[in-house]
Amino acid sequence: MTMNNPPPRFIPMKQFATSYPVLLIDNQAPIRELHNCVSERLNAVLQYINLMACTSLPDYAENDINTVANIARILLQDVRDVFGVIEQRGFEVPKVQ
């Protein structure tokens, strides 16, 4: 008999700077709160990238461009991780009792 174990409540976010998960997503948080989290990060990174797109590149050193790209990568990774939880929750099939 196969038993379906529910996923752990707190799902680690992807990280590259640590070998131990320090940021976690509560997969039982209300969908609205998860969406608010994703929306905030996505809007922030879009505004940031838009600002950088309107800036003259000769004004910045190569290190500055790497910093901009890294910030965008981190925020977009957060968005992707939380969207994964939203998708998992949104596509669950209700149990018939």
PDB file of C-alpha atoms in Angstrom:
ATOM      1  CA  MET A   1       0.000   0.000   0.000  1.00  0.00           C
ATOM      2  CA  THR A   2       1.459   3.337  -1.042  1.00  0.00           C
ATOM      3  CA  MET A   3       1.039   6.237   1.355  1.00  0.00           C
ATOM      4  CA  ASN A   4       1.137   9.788   0.051  1.00  0.00           C
ATOM      5  CA  ASN A   5       3.209  11.840   2.434  1.00  0.00           C
ATOM      6  CA  PRO A   6       2.433  15.536   2.352  1.00  0.00           C
ATOM      7  CA  PRO A   7       5.361  17.784   1.461  1.00  0.00           C
ATOM      8  CA  PRO A   8       7.096  19.433   4.403  1.00  0.00           C
ATOM      9  CA  ARG A   9       5.413  22.672   5.491  1.00  0.00           C
ATOM     10  CA  PHE A  10       8.549  24.769   5.051  1.00  0.00           C
ATOM     11  CA  ILE A  11      10.238  24.373   1.680  1.00  0.00           C
ATOM     12  CA  PRO A  12      13.804  25.678   1.341  1.00  0.00           C
ATOM     13  CA  MET A  13      14.392  28.406  -1.200  1.00  0.00           C
ATOM     14  CA  LYS A  14      17.226  27.932  -3.677  1.00  0.00           C
ATOM     15  CA  GLN A  15      20.449  29.513  -2.563  1.00  0.00           C
ATOM     16  CA  PHE A  16      23.938  29.600  -3.899  1.00  0.00           C
ATOM     17  CA  ALA A  17      25.789  31.331  -1.075  1.00  0.00           C
ATOM     18  CA  THR A  18      25.083  28.753   1.647  1.00  0.00           C
ATOM     19  CA  SER A  19      25.167  24.995   1.914  1.00  0.00           C
ATOM     20  CA  TYR A  20      22.385  24.936   4.517  1.00  0.00           C
ATOM     21  CA  PRO A  21      18.884  26.277   3.727  1.00  0.00           C
ATOM     22  CA  VAL A  22      18.278  29.470   5.680  1.00  0.00           C
ATOM     23  CA  LEU A  23      15.303  30.910   3.777  1.00  0.00           C
ATOM     24  CA  LEU A  24      12.107  28.883   3.773  1.00  0.00           C
ATOM     25  CA  ILE A  25       8.678  29.179   2.147  1.00  0.00           C
ATOM     26  CA  ASP A  26       5.618  28.265   4.202  1.00  0.00           C
ATOM     27  CA  ASN A  27       3.645  26.129   1.762  1.00  0.00           C
ATOM     28  CA  GLN A  28       0.553  26.508   3.953  1.00  0.00           C
ATOM     29  CA  ALA A  29       0.570  30.316   3.853  1.00  0.00           C
ATOM     30  CA  PRO A  30      -2.533  31.837   2.276  1.00  0.00           C
ATOM     31  CA  ILE A  31      -2.286  31.995  -1.522  1.00  0.00           C
ATOM     32  CA  ARG A  32      -2.913  35.760  -1.373  1.00  0.00           C
ATOM     33  CA  GLU A  33       0.158  36.220   0.873  1.00  0.00           C
ATOM     34  CA  LEU A  34       2.321  34.083  -1.393  1.00  0.00           C
ATOM     35  CA  HIS A  35       1.102  36.093  -4.384  1.00  0.00           C
ATOM     36  CA  ASN A  36       1.842  39.390  -2.575  1.00  0.00           C
ATOM     37  CA  CYS A  37       5.388  38.179  -1.897  1.00  0.00           C
ATOM     38  CA  VAL A  38       5.941  37.252  -5.547  1.00  0.00           C
ATOM     39  CA  SER A  39       4.333  40.440  -6.819  1.00  0.00           C
ATOM     40  CA  GLU A  40       6.515  42.653  -4.618  1.00  0.00           C
ATOM     41  CA  ARG A  41       9.741  41.005  -5.765  1.00  0.00           C
ATOM     42  CA  LEU A  42       8.776  40.851  -9.423  1.00  0.00           C
ATOM     43  CA  ASN A  43       7.742  44.517  -9.490  1.00  0.00           C
ATOM     44  CA  ALA A  44      10.943  45.525  -7.696  1.00  0.00           C
ATOM     45  CA  VAL A  45      13.208  43.684 -10.124  1.00  0.00           C
ATOM     46  CA  LEU A  46      11.287  45.010 -13.138  1.00  0.00           C
ATOM     47  CA  GLN A  47      11.599  48.605 -11.888  1.00  0.00           C
ATOM     48  CA  TYR A  48      15.276  48.043 -11.116  1.00  0.00           C
ATOM     49  CA  ILE A  49      16.053  46.576 -14.532  1.00  0.00           C
ATOM     50  CA  ASN A  50      14.031  49.338 -16.199  1.00  0.00           C
ATOM     51  CA  LEU A  51      16.061  51.949 -14.317  1.00  0.00           C
ATOM     52  CA  MET A  52      19.318  50.294 -15.350  1.00  0.00           C
ATOM     53  CA  ALA A  53      18.156  50.064 -18.977  1.00  0.00           C
ATOM     54  CA  CYS A  54      17.739  53.849 -19.008  1.00  0.00           C
ATOM     55  CA  THR A  55      21.218  54.448 -17.589  1.00  0.00           C
ATOM     56  CA  SER A  56      24.298  55.056 -19.690  1.00  0.00           C
ATOM     57  CA  LEU A  57      26.621  52.046 -19.399  1.00  0.00           C
ATOM     58  CA  PRO A  58      29.924  53.974 -19.782  1.00  0.00           C
ATOM     59  CA  ASP A  59      29.135  55.553 -16.400  1.00  0.00           C
ATOM     60  CA  TYR A  60      29.507  52.220 -14.617  1.00  0.00           C
ATOM     61  CA  ALA A  61      32.323  49.832 -13.957  1.00  0.00           C
ATOM     62  CA  GLU A  62      32.085  46.146 -14.887  1.00  0.00           C
ATOM     63  CA  ASN A  63      31.674  45.306 -11.197  1.00  0.00           C
ATOM     64  CA  ASP A  64      28.550  47.487 -11.025  1.00  0.00           C
ATOM     65  CA  ILE A  65      26.942  45.628 -13.935  1.00  0.00           C
ATOM     66  CA  ASN A  66      27.700  42.303 -12.226  1.00  0.00           C
ATOM     67  CA  THR A  67      26.069  43.596  -9.038  1.00  0.00           C
ATOM     68  CA  VAL A  68      22.935  44.630 -10.943  1.00  0.00           C
ATOM     69  CA  ALA A  69      22.723  41.227 -12.631  1.00  0.00           C
ATOM     70  CA  ASN A  70      23.229  39.404  -9.322  1.00  0.00           C
ATOM     71  CA  ILE A  71      20.485  41.396  -7.571  1.00  0.00           C
ATOM     72  CA  ALA A  72      18.084  40.635 -10.421  1.00  0.00           C
ATOM     73  CA  ARG A  73      19.054  36.935 -10.314  1.00  0.00           C
ATOM     74  CA  ILE A  74      18.414  36.672  -6.565  1.00  0.00           C
ATOM     75  CA  LEU A  75      15.027  38.395  -6.750  1.00  0.00           C
ATOM     76  CA  LEU A  76      13.933  36.354  -9.763  1.00  0.00           C
ATOM     77  CA  GLN A  77      15.019  33.124  -8.051  1.00  0.00           C
ATOM     78  CA  ASP A  78      12.822  34.083  -5.072  1.00  0.00           C
ATOM     79  CA  VAL A  79       9.918  34.696  -7.457  1.00  0.00           C
ATOM     80  CA  ARG A  80      10.457  31.345  -9.139  1.00  0.00           C
ATOM     81  CA  ASP A  81      10.590  29.469  -5.826  1.00  0.00           C
ATOM     82  CA  VAL A  82       7.394  31.049  -4.465  1.00  0.00           C
ATOM     83  CA  PHE A  83       5.610  30.552  -7.806  1.00  0.00           C
ATOM     84  CA  GLY A  84       6.512  26.863  -7.509  1.00  0.00           C
ATOM     85  CA  VAL A  85       4.642  26.671  -4.197  1.00  0.00           C
ATOM     86  CA  ILE A  86       1.672  28.595  -5.616  1.00  0.00           C
ATOM     87  CA  GLU A  87       1.519  26.269  -8.617  1.00  0.00           C
ATOM     88  CA  GLN A  88       1.740  23.187  -6.412  1.00  0.00           C
ATOM     89  CA  ARG A  89      -1.100  24.491  -4.249  1.00  0.00           C
ATOM     90  CA  GLY A  90      -3.164  25.739  -7.181  1.00  0.00           C
ATOM     91  CA  PHE A  91      -3.044  22.469  -9.092  1.00  0.00           C
ATOM     92  CA  GLU A  92      -3.826  20.200  -6.167  1.00  0.00           C
ATOM     93  CA  VAL A  93      -6.795  17.950  -6.774  1.00  0.00           C
ATOM     94  CA  PRO A  94      -9.331  18.224  -3.935  1.00  0.00           C
ATOM     95  CA  LYS A  95      -9.819  14.963  -2.066  1.00  0.00           C
ATOM     96  CA  VAL A  96     -13.269  13.441  -2.312  1.00  0.00           C
ATOM     97  CA  GLN A  97     -14.427  11.954   0.954  1.00  0.00           C
TER      98      GLN A  97
END
